[in-house]
XYZ file of C-alpha atoms in Angstrom:
435
model
C -48.234 15.416 -68.783
C -49.076 18.709 -66.486
C -52.822 17.633 -66.424
C -52.219 14.074 -65.450
C -49.889 15.090 -63.273
C -52.685 17.246 -61.335
C -55.073 14.736 -61.674
C -52.910 12.146 -59.742
C -52.222 14.996 -57.031
C -55.734 15.560 -56.406
C -56.564 11.763 -56.400
C -53.978 11.234 -53.924
C -54.809 14.247 -51.937
C -58.555 12.436 -51.794
C -57.169 9.694 -50.565
C -55.093 11.119 -47.625
C -57.538 13.397 -46.351
C -60.314 10.887 -46.256
C -61.501 10.253 -42.923
C -61.607 6.533 -42.025
C -64.827 4.768 -42.826
C -64.818 2.820 -39.742
C -64.312 5.745 -37.399
C -67.096 7.904 -39.567
C -69.109 4.913 -39.124
C -68.664 4.993 -35.265
C -69.509 8.487 -35.127
C -72.819 8.176 -37.014
C -73.960 5.284 -34.503
C -72.981 7.161 -31.475
C -74.632 10.446 -32.727
C -77.053 9.397 -35.272
C -80.425 9.991 -32.892
C -79.206 13.404 -31.822
C -80.485 16.665 -32.795
C -78.813 20.192 -32.201
C -81.580 22.713 -31.216
C -81.374 25.292 -34.336
C -81.107 28.564 -34.038
C -79.329 28.398 -30.637
C -75.483 28.320 -30.228
C -73.711 31.698 -30.195
C -70.101 30.679 -29.618
C -68.430 28.527 -32.156
C -65.041 26.629 -30.748
C -63.158 25.464 -33.689
C -60.870 22.478 -33.498
C -59.258 21.383 -36.441
C -56.173 19.281 -35.183
C -56.443 15.607 -34.288
C -56.354 14.124 -30.624
C -52.572 14.428 -30.395
C -53.147 18.150 -29.468
C -56.723 18.225 -27.387
C -54.503 19.357 -24.563
C -54.792 22.901 -26.274
C -58.596 22.799 -26.237
C -59.157 20.914 -22.773
C -57.467 23.663 -20.963
C -60.061 25.559 -21.696
C -62.977 23.507 -20.294
C -63.938 25.587 -17.528
C -63.559 28.936 -19.167
C -66.186 27.818 -21.815
C -68.545 26.489 -19.237
C -68.554 29.703 -17.931
C -69.021 31.486 -21.268
C -71.811 28.639 -22.169
C -74.175 29.793 -19.521
C -74.680 32.945 -21.385
C -73.302 32.641 -24.805
C -74.218 28.554 -25.736
C -71.168 27.089 -27.245
C -70.590 24.112 -29.503
C -67.148 22.429 -30.256
C -66.668 21.988 -34.107
C -64.339 19.522 -34.963
C -62.695 18.371 -38.503
C -61.036 15.337 -37.450
C -63.454 12.709 -36.859
C -61.166 10.667 -34.122
C -60.808 13.810 -32.085
C -64.448 14.034 -32.249
C -65.098 10.833 -30.910
C -62.420 11.216 -28.139
C -64.327 14.578 -27.416
C -67.772 13.020 -27.312
C -66.918 10.872 -24.111
C -65.253 14.209 -22.305
C -66.379 17.475 -23.234
C -68.598 19.447 -21.244
C -69.755 20.986 -24.456
C -71.502 19.958 -27.594
C -69.401 18.176 -30.133
C -69.976 18.535 -33.782
C -68.182 16.481 -36.591
C -67.690 18.821 -39.854
C -65.170 17.036 -42.216
C -65.854 19.516 -45.386
C -66.426 22.990 -45.633
C -70.061 22.367 -46.994
C -70.398 21.372 -43.245
C -69.319 24.115 -41.689
C -71.333 26.117 -43.893
C -74.736 24.379 -43.104
C -74.100 24.729 -39.587
C -73.350 28.287 -39.833
C -76.782 28.592 -41.602
C -78.642 26.917 -38.626
C -77.314 28.506 -35.676
C -76.698 32.311 -34.439
C -73.034 32.230 -34.343
C -71.708 35.745 -32.928
C -67.897 34.860 -32.580
C -65.845 31.540 -33.480
C -62.789 30.733 -31.067
C -59.572 29.228 -32.299
C -57.138 27.617 -29.985
C -54.305 26.915 -32.382
C -52.906 28.200 -35.776
C -53.805 25.195 -37.802
C -54.286 25.957 -41.355
C -57.644 24.828 -41.836
C -58.845 27.656 -39.696
C -58.847 29.937 -42.951
C -61.991 27.484 -43.829
C -63.714 28.437 -41.086
C -62.938 32.070 -41.507
C -64.522 32.251 -44.575
C -67.866 33.037 -42.387
C -68.447 36.923 -42.452
C -71.054 36.408 -40.099
C -69.195 36.324 -36.987
C -65.916 37.730 -35.533
C -62.957 35.302 -35.300
C -60.972 35.422 -32.285
C -57.518 33.592 -31.223
C -57.134 32.288 -28.041
C -54.366 30.313 -28.066
C -53.501 27.418 -25.832
C -50.778 28.937 -23.220
C -48.588 32.324 -22.457
C -44.891 31.975 -23.668
C -41.952 33.388 -25.030
C -41.813 31.150 -27.741
C -41.481 32.147 -31.323
C -45.202 30.771 -31.945
C -46.505 33.613 -30.124
C -45.555 36.413 -32.643
C -46.887 34.406 -35.812
C -47.765 36.641 -38.602
C -50.987 34.317 -38.449
C -52.105 36.343 -35.227
C -52.985 39.094 -38.119
C -55.576 36.851 -39.530
C -57.913 36.969 -36.403
C -60.322 39.979 -35.686
C -59.172 39.860 -32.065
C -56.588 37.983 -30.015
C -57.280 37.340 -26.443
C -53.892 37.975 -24.644
C -53.136 37.189 -21.249
C -51.541 40.852 -20.342
C -48.839 43.289 -20.494
C -46.068 40.673 -21.724
C -48.333 39.476 -24.858
C -49.016 43.240 -25.837
C -45.075 44.016 -25.448
C -44.121 40.940 -27.517
C -46.654 41.473 -30.548
C -45.795 45.241 -30.556
C -42.056 44.432 -30.719
C -42.235 41.585 -33.136
C -45.304 41.827 -35.465
C -44.730 44.535 -38.422
C -47.986 46.810 -39.288
C -50.281 45.113 -36.475
C -51.976 47.311 -34.232
C -51.675 46.030 -30.725
C -54.312 48.075 -29.030
C -56.914 47.773 -31.597
C -56.537 43.973 -32.365
C -56.067 42.657 -28.429
C -58.262 42.054 -25.504
C -56.332 41.389 -21.979
C -58.126 38.666 -20.272
C -55.131 37.191 -18.042
C -55.283 33.380 -17.232
C -58.540 32.425 -16.718
C -57.788 28.651 -16.370
C -55.963 29.351 -13.308
C -58.829 30.428 -11.501
C -60.430 26.911 -11.512
C -59.460 23.624 -9.628
C -57.518 21.309 -11.362
C -59.530 19.053 -13.793
C -57.967 16.024 -13.067
C -57.393 14.686 -9.794
C -54.209 14.384 -8.358
C -52.248 10.660 -8.067
C -51.632 9.944 -4.510
C -48.134 11.090 -4.109
C -46.221 9.658 -0.479
C -46.832 12.343 2.569
C -42.941 12.794 3.650
C -40.452 15.848 3.544
C -38.785 15.027 -0.028
C -38.776 17.741 -2.534
C -41.295 17.396 -5.352
C -39.561 17.982 -8.579
C -41.707 18.807 -11.722
C -39.681 18.022 -14.938
C -42.054 19.398 -17.884
C -39.854 19.515 -21.123
C -41.551 20.698 -24.301
C -42.196 19.289 -27.671
C -39.090 18.978 -29.880
C -40.937 20.862 -32.214
C -41.838 20.423 -36.271
C -39.452 22.851 -37.226
C -35.895 24.084 -36.049
C -37.319 27.465 -34.720
C -39.558 25.586 -32.181
C -36.544 23.140 -31.069
C -36.780 24.220 -27.625
C -37.071 20.818 -25.965
C -34.300 19.586 -23.128
C -35.530 16.264 -23.314
C -32.462 14.772 -25.157
C -30.031 17.100 -24.640
C -30.293 17.601 -20.690
C -32.952 15.108 -19.584
C -31.294 11.904 -19.049
C -28.431 13.326 -16.881
C -31.018 15.525 -14.844
C -33.111 12.463 -14.312
C -30.079 10.392 -13.126
C -28.948 13.279 -10.560
C -32.588 13.566 -9.138
C -33.295 9.933 -8.656
C -30.351 9.343 -7.022
C -31.118 12.010 -4.515
C -32.720 10.719 -1.441
C -34.150 14.274 -0.916
C -36.112 14.770 -4.208
C -39.245 12.866 -6.000
C -39.776 13.277 -9.596
C -43.022 14.058 -11.545
C -42.069 13.450 -15.233
C -44.298 15.267 -17.579
C -43.218 15.218 -21.366
C -45.001 17.218 -23.947
C -48.129 15.481 -25.367
C -46.167 15.445 -28.662
C -43.100 14.235 -27.730
C -41.292 11.723 -30.176
C -43.658 12.845 -33.122
C -41.169 14.411 -35.071
C -37.491 12.901 -33.225
C -36.625 9.255 -32.796
C -33.854 10.916 -30.315
C -36.458 12.620 -28.242
C -38.821 9.539 -28.039
C -35.842 7.027 -27.052
C -35.241 9.878 -24.501
C -38.924 9.684 -23.229
C -38.679 5.865 -22.763
C -35.353 5.845 -21.255
C -36.468 8.383 -18.438
C -40.152 6.353 -17.782
C -37.637 3.425 -17.178
C -35.400 5.046 -14.928
C -38.289 5.918 -13.140
C -39.758 2.463 -12.915
C -36.183 1.100 -11.700
C -35.822 3.800 -9.181
C -39.204 2.713 -7.702
C -38.219 -0.774 -7.471
C -35.167 0.145 -5.876
C -36.975 2.217 -3.404
C -40.660 2.289 -3.156
C -41.054 4.905 -0.553
C -39.267 7.125 -3.476
C -43.026 7.296 -5.576
C -41.561 9.055 -8.577
C -44.056 9.528 -11.576
C -44.183 9.259 -14.845
C -47.299 11.454 -15.381
C -49.927 10.345 -17.849
C -52.752 12.231 -17.022
C -54.743 13.928 -19.282
C -54.694 17.649 -17.838
C -51.874 19.959 -16.968
C -53.071 21.762 -13.910
C -52.844 19.654 -10.687
C -49.180 19.125 -11.239
C -48.750 23.465 -10.350
C -49.961 22.435 -6.807
C -48.524 19.128 -6.039
C -44.861 19.949 -7.112
C -42.358 22.172 -5.129
C -40.109 23.275 -7.938
C -40.299 23.256 -11.657
C -37.675 22.224 -14.744
C -38.785 23.420 -17.831
C -37.882 24.399 -21.139
C -38.844 27.726 -23.256
C -42.641 27.337 -22.881
C -45.951 27.934 -21.711
C -45.092 25.932 -18.319
C -42.813 28.492 -17.499
C -45.196 31.272 -17.570
C -47.935 29.208 -15.894
C -45.613 28.153 -13.177
C -44.897 32.021 -12.357
C -48.262 32.093 -10.860
C -47.366 29.571 -7.939
C -44.616 31.672 -6.799
C -42.578 28.809 -6.332
C -38.835 28.303 -7.675
C -38.302 27.633 -11.095
C -35.080 26.404 -13.456
C -35.592 26.916 -17.171
C -33.143 25.096 -19.866
C -31.400 26.621 -22.280
C -31.833 25.317 -26.028
C -29.284 23.317 -27.695
C -30.510 23.927 -31.058
C -29.451 27.466 -32.539
C -31.969 27.974 -34.497
C -34.003 28.158 -31.654
C -34.511 31.784 -30.802
C -33.711 32.200 -26.867
C -36.116 35.469 -25.762
C -34.141 38.448 -25.377
C -37.197 40.283 -23.156
C -39.697 39.037 -20.697
C -38.874 36.690 -17.571
C -36.839 34.029 -19.309
C -34.305 36.626 -20.774
C -33.806 37.790 -17.179
C -32.523 34.791 -15.695
C -29.679 32.432 -16.089
C -30.739 29.053 -18.391
C -29.484 25.764 -17.398
C -27.144 24.695 -20.417
C -26.484 21.255 -21.282
C -23.494 21.269 -19.437
C -24.537 21.698 -16.224
C -27.480 19.633 -16.517
C -25.691 16.996 -14.064
C -25.736 19.368 -11.285
C -29.580 19.955 -11.069
C -29.528 19.020 -7.520
C -27.485 21.988 -6.339
C -29.157 24.268 -8.980
C -32.147 23.622 -7.500
C -31.104 24.139 -3.645
C -29.752 27.437 -4.678
C -32.974 28.315 -6.519
C -35.125 27.106 -3.516
C -33.091 29.553 -1.020
C -32.366 32.830 -3.144
C -34.953 35.248 -1.757
C -34.357 37.609 -4.580
C -35.502 35.409 -7.140
C -38.809 34.841 -5.098
C -39.333 38.688 -5.413
C -38.186 38.701 -9.191
C -41.094 36.007 -9.968
C -43.651 38.216 -8.248
C -42.885 40.872 -10.411
C -42.942 39.066 -13.788
C -46.150 37.227 -12.626
C -48.143 40.714 -12.846
C -46.303 41.397 -15.892
C -47.634 38.537 -17.567
C -50.813 37.944 -16.296
C -52.288 41.198 -14.599
C -54.343 40.609 -11.649
C -53.984 37.089 -10.508
C -56.546 37.343 -7.815
C -59.286 34.522 -8.028
C -62.234 35.062 -10.506
C -60.482 38.214 -11.800
C -59.166 36.330 -15.083
C -62.556 34.523 -15.485
C -64.718 38.101 -15.147
C -62.088 39.736 -17.731
C -62.927 36.453 -20.211
C -66.527 36.729 -19.791
C -66.287 40.299 -20.456
C -64.131 40.443 -23.687
C -66.497 37.655 -25.309
C -69.248 40.109 -24.176
C -67.472 43.021 -26.028
C -67.015 40.825 -29.307
C -70.535 39.612 -29.167
C -72.015 43.200 -28.795
C -69.465 44.716 -31.311
C -70.670 41.987 -34.065
C -74.287 42.849 -33.119
C -73.872 46.576 -33.355
C -72.444 45.850 -36.649
C -74.872 43.951 -38.090
C -77.790 45.610 -37.046
C -76.391 48.339 -39.438
C -75.222 46.118 -42.417
C -76.904 43.081 -44.314
C -73.573 41.393 -45.289
C -75.729 38.835 -47.370
C -76.698 41.550 -49.883
C -75.144 42.274 -53.063
C -73.205 45.363 -53.426
C -75.312 47.960 -55.472
C -72.207 49.446 -56.852
C -71.230 46.497 -58.746
C -72.370 45.562 -61.739
C -75.104 42.896 -61.960
C -73.648 41.023 -64.896
C -69.821 42.009 -65.518
C -70.001 40.822 -69.223
C -66.592 42.346 -70.390
C -64.635 40.489 -67.625
C -66.431 37.058 -68.267
C -65.621 37.068 -72.191
C -62.499 38.322 -71.677
C -61.795 35.080 -69.635
C -63.608 32.921 -71.676
C -61.113 33.945 -74.540
C -58.359 32.956 -72.604
C -56.840 29.515 -73.207
C -56.655 28.018 -69.576
C -55.962 24.672 -68.709
C -58.002 23.574 -65.946
């Protein structure tokens, strides 16, 4: 019975993990004549997720373009749907590799010195089979979420981190992790470049532009930081009724994937914005559907966000911010860093958001506090500093890998191991193991 169950499991697994045939055919028809140069690419950018998480990769386009100029880079996708989407927009070549065999063949044909990972997808581990390159976690934003202190961080040869805050966070929360040896600070190079997306035209008037950017509801209790279902509607009712404010509503790309309640709140707020614009066309409220999160930092005057990377990125603008308090007790509220230093907006006070925004805009002590925290999180934020740190970090990793391989042959057999461990093989053969 156990053997039969195992056969059923693997049959179902093969069906569920098989990429859609039509999508694969489309990929092959669009790339069939393409020939990638061999022994050319030095940087492997690994992406194992589907299209819904492409925002994690898109934010790296400009830094990757700068890197590509000195260490040619290619994006490797494990999802054919993501690969097809990237094919039309990516500034770098894209490769679709559905199987581990495809990964190994690609590595054999190229000269990769490092692999970069933007998230903690479980299939990252398949790429990490390769011992001819160094593996670097670059993440997709700096935040005080529990995600940032995952034990998975230990898997990589290095983690590129934004600054002192990330180093302190890892040191405080990861057991037996050598922060000094395993992390390299690079700031936030994405903030060095102009927005990748052209900002929608907003009316030019004296309204205060409010960015509301709730995070995802999360796929597990410890990540349920979203205010969308708890605070969102009440805040939007107050702001949309105010003649002094204009709303940019920018929910997380994954909103509604794990919660019907959050999906419904998103739809309700979209409908509220549409109705408000009909009532007063000059209001110019916006349900933001643009591809990237960058232009909003310049267009908005004030931000409402949850415990997320949006908060930390917003600090660099120097403009006021209000951070919501998660209502799910399983989502840990940071006890250190910027978020721990301010009063969080409770669900009970969500309807008072207009008054709270006015207070945030006029409190000069908050402005000075934000400047101090910005340096703690990102270090030097003068234009170009983070990009230089990013390129220097990549050079260091490549040089270290090349230096090591110059003295070691990773493909050679260990001379200390017996060529034929007969005793072990014979012992195994004698065991009655059901395969």
